[in-house]
Structures are given as structure tokens and as C-alpha cells.
Amino acid sequence: MLWIKALHIIFMVSWFAGLFYLPRLFVNHAMAGTGEAADRLALMEAKLYRFMAPLAVLTLVFGTWLWLGYGISGGWLHAKLALVAVLVAYHLYCGKLVRDFRAGRNRRSHVFYRWFNEMPVLILAAVVILAVVKPF
Ligand code: HEM
């Protein structure tokens, strides 16, 4: 069980590296407008997003393994799963933004992406507290 948990945490941390960095690229991209720098950012975004998908899947697979394979449950886990659903929606929405930027369809300012960037921070804090402290 501890090996599964270690893998769950390793993939989660790696996934979050992307969830933190990709919106930072959006901030720079929104400031860059169009041109060579914007094209380079679009390429970086697409590559990073592609790399993040398997990390997300592996985090969820090992989390589900811990949950169902070892019968770990509780109110904290249900609250955590609700937040994980929001996180997956955030991840998929990032994919839409990557496609929008690549097609030159972004209309939002860098300020929007700065705030957008804070969301995974809040979710990470809440999920780690739920999983470690298990307050209910
Ligand atoms: C399908 C999604 C997920 C499921 C079903 C799941 C389930 C679990 C389970 C059952 C544990 C073991 C808890 C224990 O041993 O007491 C665990 C540990 C943990 N999970 Fe998840 N998890 C999921 C996604 C995530 C995500 C997205 C994060 C981070 C945002 C995360 C962070 C953690 C952490 C930090 C631990 C270690 C807690 C500890 O051992 O004290 N999990 N997870």
C-alpha cells in the first residue's frame, strides 16, 4: 500500500508542476500578443499539456487503487473527490485554452490568467489538508 501511495504522490506532484506552469505560460502569451514569441509559447503550451495528461491519469489510477483496493474511505475522501472533479475540469479547460491560444482566439488579459493561476494552489492546499489531517 505504501508503494502505491508513494506513486500516487509522485505523479500528483509531477501533474501539479504542469498545472502551475501552464497558466503562467498563458500569462506570458496574453502579454505577447502575436508574432514569433507567441508561436513559441503556443508550442510550449501544447507540449506541456500533452505531457500532463498521462500524469493526471496515473495520479487518478493510483488514488482509485488506494481507495478501492485498500478500502480506505471517509467523509474527507468524498470531499476530496469533489475537489478532484473540479481539478480535472480545470485541467480539461486548460486544454481548451491551449487550443484557443494556438488558433489566435484568446481574448482575455494576462490579469485573468494571473487569477486563473491561483485556483490549483487553493485546490492543492485543500486536498492535502483533507488527505493528511482527515478532519471528518
Ligand atoms: C481519483 C482521485 C483520487 C483518489 C480516489 C485518491 C485517494 C487517495 C487515498 C485513498 C489515499 C490514502 C489515504 C490514507 O492512506 O490515509 C490518498 C492519499 C493521498 N492523496 Fe489522493 N486520491 C486522488 C487524487 C489526489 C489528488 C488530485 C491529490 C492532490 C491534489 C491527492 C493527494 C493525496 C495525498 C497528498 C495523499 C497522502 C496522504 C497521507 O498519506 O497522509 N490525491 N489518496
Short mmCIF file of N, CA and C and ligand atoms in Angstrom, two decimals:
data_model
loop_
_atom_site.label_atom_id
_atom_site.label_comp_id
_atom_site.label_asym_id
_atom_site.label_seq_id
_atom_site.Cartn_x
_atom_site.Cartn_y
_atom_site.Cartn_z
N MET A 1 0.83 -1.22 0.00
CA MET A 1 0.00 0.00 0.00
C MET A 1 0.86 1.26 0.00
N LEU A 2 1.97 1.20 0.75
CA LEU A 2 2.82 2.40 0.82
C LEU A 2 3.48 2.71 -0.52
N TRP A 3 3.77 1.65 -1.31
CA TRP A 3 4.34 1.89 -2.65
C TRP A 3 3.32 2.56 -3.56
N ILE A 4 2.08 2.14 -3.43
CA ILE A 4 1.00 2.72 -4.26
C ILE A 4 0.83 4.19 -3.86
N LYS A 5 0.89 4.44 -2.54
CA LYS A 5 0.73 5.82 -2.07
C LYS A 5 1.90 6.69 -2.53
N ALA A 6 3.10 6.13 -2.48
CA ALA A 6 4.28 6.88 -2.94
C ALA A 6 4.11 7.25 -4.42
N LEU A 7 3.67 6.28 -5.24
CA LEU A 7 3.48 6.55 -6.67
C LEU A 7 2.37 7.58 -6.88
N HIS A 8 1.30 7.46 -6.09
CA HIS A 8 0.20 8.43 -6.16
C HIS A 8 0.73 9.86 -5.93
N ILE A 9 1.58 10.00 -4.92
CA ILE A 9 2.11 11.34 -4.58
C ILE A 9 3.10 11.81 -5.64
N ILE A 10 3.96 10.90 -6.13
CA ILE A 10 4.95 11.29 -7.16
C ILE A 10 4.23 11.82 -8.41
N PHE A 11 3.21 11.08 -8.88
CA PHE A 11 2.51 11.52 -10.09
C PHE A 11 1.71 12.79 -9.83
N MET A 12 1.16 12.91 -8.61
CA MET A 12 0.38 14.12 -8.29
C MET A 12 1.29 15.37 -8.32
N VAL A 13 2.48 15.25 -7.71
CA VAL A 13 3.40 16.39 -7.69
C VAL A 13 3.82 16.76 -9.13
N SER A 14 4.09 15.74 -9.95
CA SER A 14 4.51 16.00 -11.33
C SER A 14 3.37 16.66 -12.12
N TRP A 15 2.15 16.18 -11.91
CA TRP A 15 0.98 16.76 -12.58
C TRP A 15 0.86 18.24 -12.19
N PHE A 16 1.04 18.51 -10.89
CA PHE A 16 0.89 19.89 -10.42
C PHE A 16 1.98 20.81 -10.96
N ALA A 17 3.15 20.27 -11.24
CA ALA A 17 4.18 21.12 -11.85
C ALA A 17 3.60 21.74 -13.13
N GLY A 18 2.89 20.91 -13.92
CA GLY A 18 2.25 21.41 -15.14
C GLY A 18 1.08 22.33 -14.85
N LEU A 19 0.26 21.96 -13.85
CA LEU A 19 -0.92 22.79 -13.53
C LEU A 19 -0.51 24.17 -13.03
N PHE A 20 0.70 24.27 -12.47
CA PHE A 20 1.18 25.58 -12.02
C PHE A 20 1.85 26.34 -13.17
N TYR A 21 2.57 25.60 -14.04
CA TYR A 21 3.36 26.29 -15.07
C TYR A 21 2.54 26.69 -16.29
N LEU A 22 1.59 25.83 -16.68
CA LEU A 22 0.83 26.11 -17.91
C LEU A 22 0.09 27.46 -17.84
N PRO A 23 -0.61 27.77 -16.76
CA PRO A 23 -1.27 29.09 -16.71
C PRO A 23 -0.26 30.25 -16.68
N ARG A 24 0.95 29.99 -16.19
CA ARG A 24 2.00 31.04 -16.25
C ARG A 24 2.37 31.31 -17.72
N LEU A 25 2.40 30.24 -18.52
CA LEU A 25 2.64 30.43 -19.95
C LEU A 25 1.50 31.23 -20.58
N PHE A 26 0.26 30.98 -20.11
CA PHE A 26 -0.88 31.75 -20.63
C PHE A 26 -0.71 33.24 -20.30
N VAL A 27 -0.21 33.54 -19.10
CA VAL A 27 0.02 34.94 -18.70
C VAL A 27 0.98 35.59 -19.70
N ASN A 28 2.09 34.90 -19.96
CA ASN A 28 3.09 35.45 -20.89
C ASN A 28 2.53 35.55 -22.31
N HIS A 29 1.75 34.53 -22.68
CA HIS A 29 1.19 34.50 -24.04
C HIS A 29 0.20 35.66 -24.23
N ALA A 30 -0.62 35.92 -23.20
CA ALA A 30 -1.61 37.01 -23.30
C ALA A 30 -0.89 38.36 -23.41
N MET A 31 0.30 38.45 -22.80
CA MET A 31 1.06 39.70 -22.89
C MET A 31 1.82 39.80 -24.22
N ALA A 32 2.16 38.63 -24.80
CA ALA A 32 2.98 38.64 -26.02
C ALA A 32 2.18 39.04 -27.25
N GLY A 33 0.85 38.82 -27.21
CA GLY A 33 0.04 39.15 -28.40
C GLY A 33 0.29 38.14 -29.51
N THR A 34 0.74 38.63 -30.70
CA THR A 34 1.02 37.72 -31.81
C THR A 34 2.48 37.89 -32.23
N GLY A 35 2.96 36.95 -33.04
CA GLY A 35 4.34 37.03 -33.51
C GLY A 35 5.12 35.79 -33.15
N GLU A 36 6.44 35.90 -33.29
CA GLU A 36 7.29 34.72 -33.09
C GLU A 36 7.26 34.21 -31.65
N ALA A 37 7.30 35.17 -30.70
CA ALA A 37 7.28 34.77 -29.29
C ALA A 37 5.98 34.04 -28.96
N ALA A 38 4.87 34.54 -29.50
CA ALA A 38 3.56 33.92 -29.25
C ALA A 38 3.52 32.51 -29.84
N ASP A 39 4.10 32.32 -31.02
CA ASP A 39 4.12 31.00 -31.65
C ASP A 39 4.92 30.01 -30.81
N ARG A 40 6.04 30.49 -30.28
CA ARG A 40 6.88 29.63 -29.44
C ARG A 40 6.13 29.23 -28.17
N LEU A 41 5.42 30.21 -27.58
CA LEU A 41 4.65 29.91 -26.37
C LEU A 41 3.55 28.90 -26.67
N ALA A 42 2.90 29.04 -27.83
CA ALA A 42 1.82 28.10 -28.21
C ALA A 42 2.37 26.68 -28.30
N LEU A 43 3.59 26.56 -28.84
CA LEU A 43 4.22 25.24 -28.96
C LEU A 43 4.55 24.67 -27.58
N MET A 44 5.10 25.53 -26.70
CA MET A 44 5.44 25.09 -25.34
C MET A 44 4.19 24.65 -24.60
N GLU A 45 3.10 25.41 -24.76
CA GLU A 45 1.84 25.08 -24.08
C GLU A 45 1.32 23.72 -24.55
N ALA A 46 1.33 23.51 -25.87
CA ALA A 46 0.79 22.26 -26.42
C ALA A 46 1.62 21.07 -25.93
N LYS A 47 2.96 21.23 -25.93
CA LYS A 47 3.83 20.13 -25.49
C LYS A 47 3.63 19.82 -24.01
N LEU A 48 3.56 20.89 -23.20
CA LEU A 48 3.39 20.69 -21.76
C LEU A 48 2.05 20.01 -21.48
N TYR A 49 0.99 20.48 -22.16
CA TYR A 49 -0.34 19.91 -21.91
C TYR A 49 -0.35 18.43 -22.26
N ARG A 50 0.29 18.06 -23.36
CA ARG A 50 0.34 16.66 -23.78
C ARG A 50 1.06 15.81 -22.72
N PHE A 51 2.10 16.38 -22.12
CA PHE A 51 2.88 15.68 -21.10
C PHE A 51 2.07 15.51 -19.80
N MET A 52 1.20 16.47 -19.52
CA MET A 52 0.44 16.45 -18.26
C MET A 52 -0.65 15.37 -18.23
N ALA A 53 -1.18 15.03 -19.41
CA ALA A 53 -2.33 14.10 -19.44
C ALA A 53 -2.02 12.75 -18.78
N PRO A 54 -0.91 12.07 -19.17
CA PRO A 54 -0.64 10.78 -18.52
C PRO A 54 -0.37 10.91 -17.02
N LEU A 55 0.21 12.06 -16.61
CA LEU A 55 0.48 12.25 -15.17
C LEU A 55 -0.84 12.36 -14.40
N ALA A 56 -1.82 13.05 -15.00
CA ALA A 56 -3.14 13.17 -14.37
C ALA A 56 -3.78 11.79 -14.25
N VAL A 57 -3.73 11.03 -15.36
CA VAL A 57 -4.37 9.71 -15.37
C VAL A 57 -3.73 8.81 -14.31
N LEU A 58 -2.39 8.82 -14.23
CA LEU A 58 -1.71 7.94 -13.27
C LEU A 58 -2.01 8.35 -11.83
N THR A 59 -2.12 9.67 -11.58
CA THR A 59 -2.49 10.13 -10.22
C THR A 59 -3.87 9.55 -9.85
N LEU A 60 -4.81 9.64 -10.80
CA LEU A 60 -6.17 9.18 -10.53
C LEU A 60 -6.22 7.65 -10.40
N VAL A 61 -5.43 6.96 -11.24
CA VAL A 61 -5.42 5.49 -11.18
C VAL A 61 -4.90 5.03 -9.81
N PHE A 62 -3.76 5.61 -9.37
CA PHE A 62 -3.20 5.16 -8.09
C PHE A 62 -4.06 5.61 -6.91
N GLY A 63 -4.72 6.77 -7.05
CA GLY A 63 -5.65 7.21 -5.99
C GLY A 63 -6.83 6.28 -5.88
N THR A 64 -7.38 5.89 -7.04
CA THR A 64 -8.53 4.97 -7.04
C THR A 64 -8.11 3.60 -6.50
N TRP A 65 -6.90 3.19 -6.82
CA TRP A 65 -6.35 1.92 -6.32
C TRP A 65 -6.29 1.95 -4.77
N LEU A 66 -5.81 3.08 -4.24
CA LEU A 66 -5.74 3.21 -2.77
C LEU A 66 -7.14 3.14 -2.15
N TRP A 67 -8.06 3.83 -2.81
CA TRP A 67 -9.44 3.95 -2.32
C TRP A 67 -10.15 2.59 -2.34
N LEU A 68 -10.19 1.97 -3.53
CA LEU A 68 -10.99 0.75 -3.69
C LEU A 68 -10.19 -0.51 -3.33
N GLY A 69 -8.89 -0.48 -3.61
CA GLY A 69 -8.07 -1.66 -3.37
C GLY A 69 -7.80 -1.89 -1.89
N TYR A 70 -7.79 -0.84 -1.10
CA TYR A 70 -7.48 -0.99 0.33
C TYR A 70 -8.63 -0.56 1.23
N GLY A 71 -9.79 -0.27 0.61
CA GLY A 71 -10.99 0.06 1.38
C GLY A 71 -10.84 1.31 2.24
N ILE A 72 -9.98 2.24 1.82
CA ILE A 72 -9.83 3.49 2.57
C ILE A 72 -10.99 4.40 2.20
N SER A 73 -11.71 4.91 3.20
CA SER A 73 -12.86 5.76 2.89
C SER A 73 -13.11 6.76 4.02
N GLY A 74 -14.15 7.57 3.87
CA GLY A 74 -14.48 8.56 4.91
C GLY A 74 -15.01 9.83 4.27
N GLY A 75 -15.56 10.69 5.12
CA GLY A 75 -16.11 11.95 4.62
C GLY A 75 -15.06 12.78 3.91
N TRP A 76 -13.83 12.76 4.46
CA TRP A 76 -12.73 13.54 3.86
C TRP A 76 -12.49 13.13 2.42
N LEU A 77 -12.64 11.78 2.17
CA LEU A 77 -12.36 11.28 0.81
C LEU A 77 -13.44 11.77 -0.16
N HIS A 78 -14.70 11.81 0.31
CA HIS A 78 -15.78 12.29 -0.57
C HIS A 78 -15.57 13.77 -0.90
N ALA A 79 -15.19 14.55 0.12
CA ALA A 79 -14.91 15.98 -0.13
C ALA A 79 -13.72 16.10 -1.09
N LYS A 80 -12.71 15.26 -0.88
CA LYS A 80 -11.53 15.29 -1.75
C LYS A 80 -11.91 14.95 -3.18
N LEU A 81 -12.76 13.93 -3.35
CA LEU A 81 -13.15 13.54 -4.71
C LEU A 81 -13.90 14.68 -5.42
N ALA A 82 -14.71 15.44 -4.66
CA ALA A 82 -15.42 16.58 -5.27
C ALA A 82 -14.40 17.60 -5.78
N LEU A 83 -13.36 17.85 -4.97
CA LEU A 83 -12.32 18.81 -5.39
C LEU A 83 -11.50 18.26 -6.56
N VAL A 84 -11.27 16.95 -6.55
CA VAL A 84 -10.53 16.34 -7.66
C VAL A 84 -11.33 16.50 -8.96
N ALA A 85 -12.67 16.39 -8.86
CA ALA A 85 -13.51 16.59 -10.06
C ALA A 85 -13.33 18.02 -10.59
N VAL A 86 -13.26 19.00 -9.67
CA VAL A 86 -13.04 20.39 -10.09
C VAL A 86 -11.66 20.52 -10.75
N LEU A 87 -10.68 19.82 -10.17
CA LEU A 87 -9.32 19.88 -10.72
C LEU A 87 -9.25 19.29 -12.13
N VAL A 88 -9.95 18.18 -12.33
CA VAL A 88 -9.98 17.56 -13.67
C VAL A 88 -10.65 18.52 -14.66
N ALA A 89 -11.74 19.19 -14.21
CA ALA A 89 -12.41 20.16 -15.09
C ALA A 89 -11.44 21.30 -15.43
N TYR A 90 -10.67 21.74 -14.43
CA TYR A 90 -9.66 22.79 -14.65
C TYR A 90 -8.64 22.34 -15.69
N HIS A 91 -8.17 21.11 -15.52
CA HIS A 91 -7.18 20.55 -16.45
C HIS A 91 -7.73 20.55 -17.88
N LEU A 92 -8.98 20.08 -18.04
CA LEU A 92 -9.57 19.99 -19.39
C LEU A 92 -9.80 21.39 -19.96
N TYR A 93 -10.17 22.33 -19.08
CA TYR A 93 -10.36 23.70 -19.55
C TYR A 93 -9.02 24.30 -20.04
N CYS A 94 -7.93 23.92 -19.36
CA CYS A 94 -6.60 24.35 -19.83
C CYS A 94 -6.37 23.86 -21.25
N GLY A 95 -6.85 22.65 -21.56
CA GLY A 95 -6.70 22.11 -22.92
C GLY A 95 -7.44 22.97 -23.92
N LYS A 96 -8.63 23.43 -23.54
CA LYS A 96 -9.40 24.31 -24.43
C LYS A 96 -8.63 25.62 -24.65
N LEU A 97 -8.03 26.14 -23.56
CA LEU A 97 -7.28 27.40 -23.68
C LEU A 97 -6.05 27.23 -24.57
N VAL A 98 -5.38 26.06 -24.46
CA VAL A 98 -4.23 25.79 -25.32
C VAL A 98 -4.66 25.87 -26.78
N ARG A 99 -5.81 25.24 -27.10
CA ARG A 99 -6.30 25.24 -28.49
C ARG A 99 -6.69 26.65 -28.92
N ASP A 100 -7.33 27.39 -28.00
CA ASP A 100 -7.74 28.77 -28.33
C ASP A 100 -6.52 29.65 -28.63
N PHE A 101 -5.49 29.54 -27.78
CA PHE A 101 -4.28 30.35 -27.99
C PHE A 101 -3.64 29.99 -29.34
N ARG A 102 -3.58 28.67 -29.63
CA ARG A 102 -2.92 28.23 -30.86
C ARG A 102 -3.65 28.77 -32.09
N ALA A 103 -5.00 28.89 -31.96
CA ALA A 103 -5.80 29.37 -33.09
C ALA A 103 -5.92 30.89 -33.09
N GLY A 104 -5.23 31.57 -32.15
CA GLY A 104 -5.29 33.03 -32.08
C GLY A 104 -6.63 33.54 -31.61
N ARG A 105 -7.35 32.69 -30.80
CA ARG A 105 -8.70 33.09 -30.37
C ARG A 105 -8.75 33.64 -28.96
N ASN A 106 -7.56 33.79 -28.30
CA ASN A 106 -7.62 34.30 -26.92
C ASN A 106 -8.05 35.76 -26.91
N ARG A 107 -9.02 36.07 -26.03
CA ARG A 107 -9.48 37.46 -25.90
C ARG A 107 -9.29 37.97 -24.47
N ARG A 108 -8.71 37.12 -23.59
CA ARG A 108 -8.59 37.52 -22.18
C ARG A 108 -7.23 38.15 -21.90
N SER A 109 -7.21 38.95 -20.83
CA SER A 109 -5.97 39.67 -20.50
C SER A 109 -5.08 38.80 -19.60
N HIS A 110 -3.84 39.21 -19.44
CA HIS A 110 -2.92 38.50 -18.55
C HIS A 110 -3.41 38.53 -17.11
N VAL A 111 -4.20 39.56 -16.74
CA VAL A 111 -4.70 39.65 -15.36
C VAL A 111 -5.65 38.48 -15.07
N PHE A 112 -6.49 38.15 -16.07
CA PHE A 112 -7.38 37.00 -15.91
C PHE A 112 -6.56 35.76 -15.62
N TYR A 113 -5.50 35.51 -16.40
CA TYR A 113 -4.71 34.28 -16.23
C TYR A 113 -3.93 34.27 -14.92
N ARG A 114 -3.60 35.46 -14.42
CA ARG A 114 -2.93 35.52 -13.11
C ARG A 114 -3.87 34.99 -12.02
N TRP A 115 -5.15 35.38 -12.09
CA TRP A 115 -6.12 34.88 -11.12
C TRP A 115 -6.43 33.40 -11.36
N PHE A 116 -6.55 33.04 -12.63
CA PHE A 116 -6.82 31.66 -13.03
C PHE A 116 -5.74 30.72 -12.47
N ASN A 117 -4.52 31.24 -12.44
CA ASN A 117 -3.35 30.50 -11.96
C ASN A 117 -3.43 30.14 -10.47
N GLU A 118 -4.26 30.90 -9.73
CA GLU A 118 -4.32 30.67 -8.27
C GLU A 118 -5.20 29.48 -7.91
N MET A 119 -6.06 29.08 -8.83
CA MET A 119 -7.04 28.04 -8.50
C MET A 119 -6.41 26.69 -8.10
N PRO A 120 -5.43 26.17 -8.88
CA PRO A 120 -4.83 24.91 -8.45
C PRO A 120 -4.10 25.01 -7.11
N VAL A 121 -3.63 26.22 -6.76
CA VAL A 121 -2.95 26.41 -5.47
C VAL A 121 -3.95 26.12 -4.34
N LEU A 122 -5.15 26.71 -4.47
CA LEU A 122 -6.17 26.55 -3.43
C LEU A 122 -6.63 25.10 -3.35
N ILE A 123 -6.81 24.48 -4.53
CA ILE A 123 -7.28 23.09 -4.53
C ILE A 123 -6.22 22.18 -3.92
N LEU A 124 -4.96 22.42 -4.26
CA LEU A 124 -3.88 21.59 -3.68
C LEU A 124 -3.88 21.69 -2.17
N ALA A 125 -3.97 22.92 -1.65
CA ALA A 125 -3.95 23.11 -0.19
C ALA A 125 -5.11 22.35 0.45
N ALA A 126 -6.30 22.51 -0.12
CA ALA A 126 -7.49 21.87 0.48
C ALA A 126 -7.38 20.34 0.41
N VAL A 127 -6.93 19.81 -0.75
CA VAL A 127 -6.87 18.35 -0.90
C VAL A 127 -5.81 17.75 0.02
N VAL A 128 -4.67 18.39 0.14
CA VAL A 128 -3.62 17.84 1.01
C VAL A 128 -4.08 17.86 2.47
N ILE A 129 -4.75 18.95 2.87
CA ILE A 129 -5.26 19.00 4.26
C ILE A 129 -6.30 17.89 4.48
N LEU A 130 -7.19 17.71 3.52
CA LEU A 130 -8.20 16.65 3.65
C LEU A 130 -7.55 15.27 3.75
N ALA A 131 -6.54 15.01 2.88
CA ALA A 131 -5.93 13.68 2.83
C ALA A 131 -5.02 13.41 4.03
N VAL A 132 -4.38 14.44 4.57
CA VAL A 132 -3.42 14.23 5.66
C VAL A 132 -4.07 14.40 7.03
N VAL A 133 -4.83 15.51 7.21
CA VAL A 133 -5.45 15.79 8.53
C VAL A 133 -6.72 14.96 8.71
N LYS A 134 -7.42 14.69 7.60
CA LYS A 134 -8.71 13.96 7.65
C LYS A 134 -9.62 14.56 8.72
N PRO A 135 -10.04 15.83 8.56
CA PRO A 135 -10.80 16.49 9.62
C PRO A 135 -12.20 15.92 9.86
N PHE A 136 -12.73 15.15 8.91
CA PHE A 136 -14.03 14.48 9.11
C PHE A 136 -14.11 13.20 8.30
C1 HEM B 1 -9.34 9.79 -8.17
C2 HEM B 1 -8.68 10.66 -7.42
C3 HEM B 1 -8.07 10.33 -6.11
C4 HEM B 1 -8.39 9.34 -5.21
C5 HEM B 1 -9.50 8.29 -5.30
C6 HEM B 1 -7.47 9.44 -4.09
C7 HEM B 1 -7.45 8.62 -2.99
C8 HEM B 1 -6.47 8.59 -2.03
C9 HEM B 1 -6.38 7.65 -0.94
C10 HEM B 1 -7.39 6.55 -0.65
C11 HEM B 1 -5.27 7.96 -0.23
C12 HEM B 1 -4.72 7.20 1.02
C13 HEM B 1 -5.05 7.95 2.28
C14 HEM B 1 -4.50 7.25 3.51
O1 HEM B 1 -3.66 6.38 3.41
O2 HEM B 1 -4.94 7.59 4.60
C15 HEM B 1 -4.65 9.10 -0.84
C16 HEM B 1 -3.51 9.73 -0.40
C17 HEM B 1 -3.11 10.98 -0.78
N1 HEM B 1 -3.64 11.72 -1.82
FE1 HEM B 1 -5.09 11.09 -3.11
N2 HEM B 1 -6.62 10.50 -4.32
C18 HEM B 1 -6.96 11.08 -5.53
C19 HEM B 1 -6.37 12.19 -6.09
C20 HEM B 1 -5.48 13.03 -5.42
C21 HEM B 1 -5.06 14.33 -5.86
C22 HEM B 1 -5.52 15.01 -7.17
C23 HEM B 1 -4.23 14.82 -4.92
C24 HEM B 1 -3.56 16.17 -4.86
C25 HEM B 1 -4.17 17.27 -5.20
C26 HEM B 1 -4.07 13.82 -3.89
C27 HEM B 1 -3.26 13.94 -2.76
C28 HEM B 1 -3.01 12.93 -1.87
C29 HEM B 1 -2.02 12.98 -0.81
C30 HEM B 1 -1.08 14.15 -0.51
C31 HEM B 1 -2.07 11.75 -0.13
C32 HEM B 1 -1.21 11.30 1.07
C33 HEM B 1 -2.00 11.41 2.36
C34 HEM B 1 -1.32 10.69 3.53
O3 HEM B 1 -0.81 9.60 3.38
O4 HEM B 1 -1.31 11.21 4.64
N3 HEM B 1 -4.86 12.75 -4.23
N4 HEM B 1 -5.41 9.46 -1.94
#
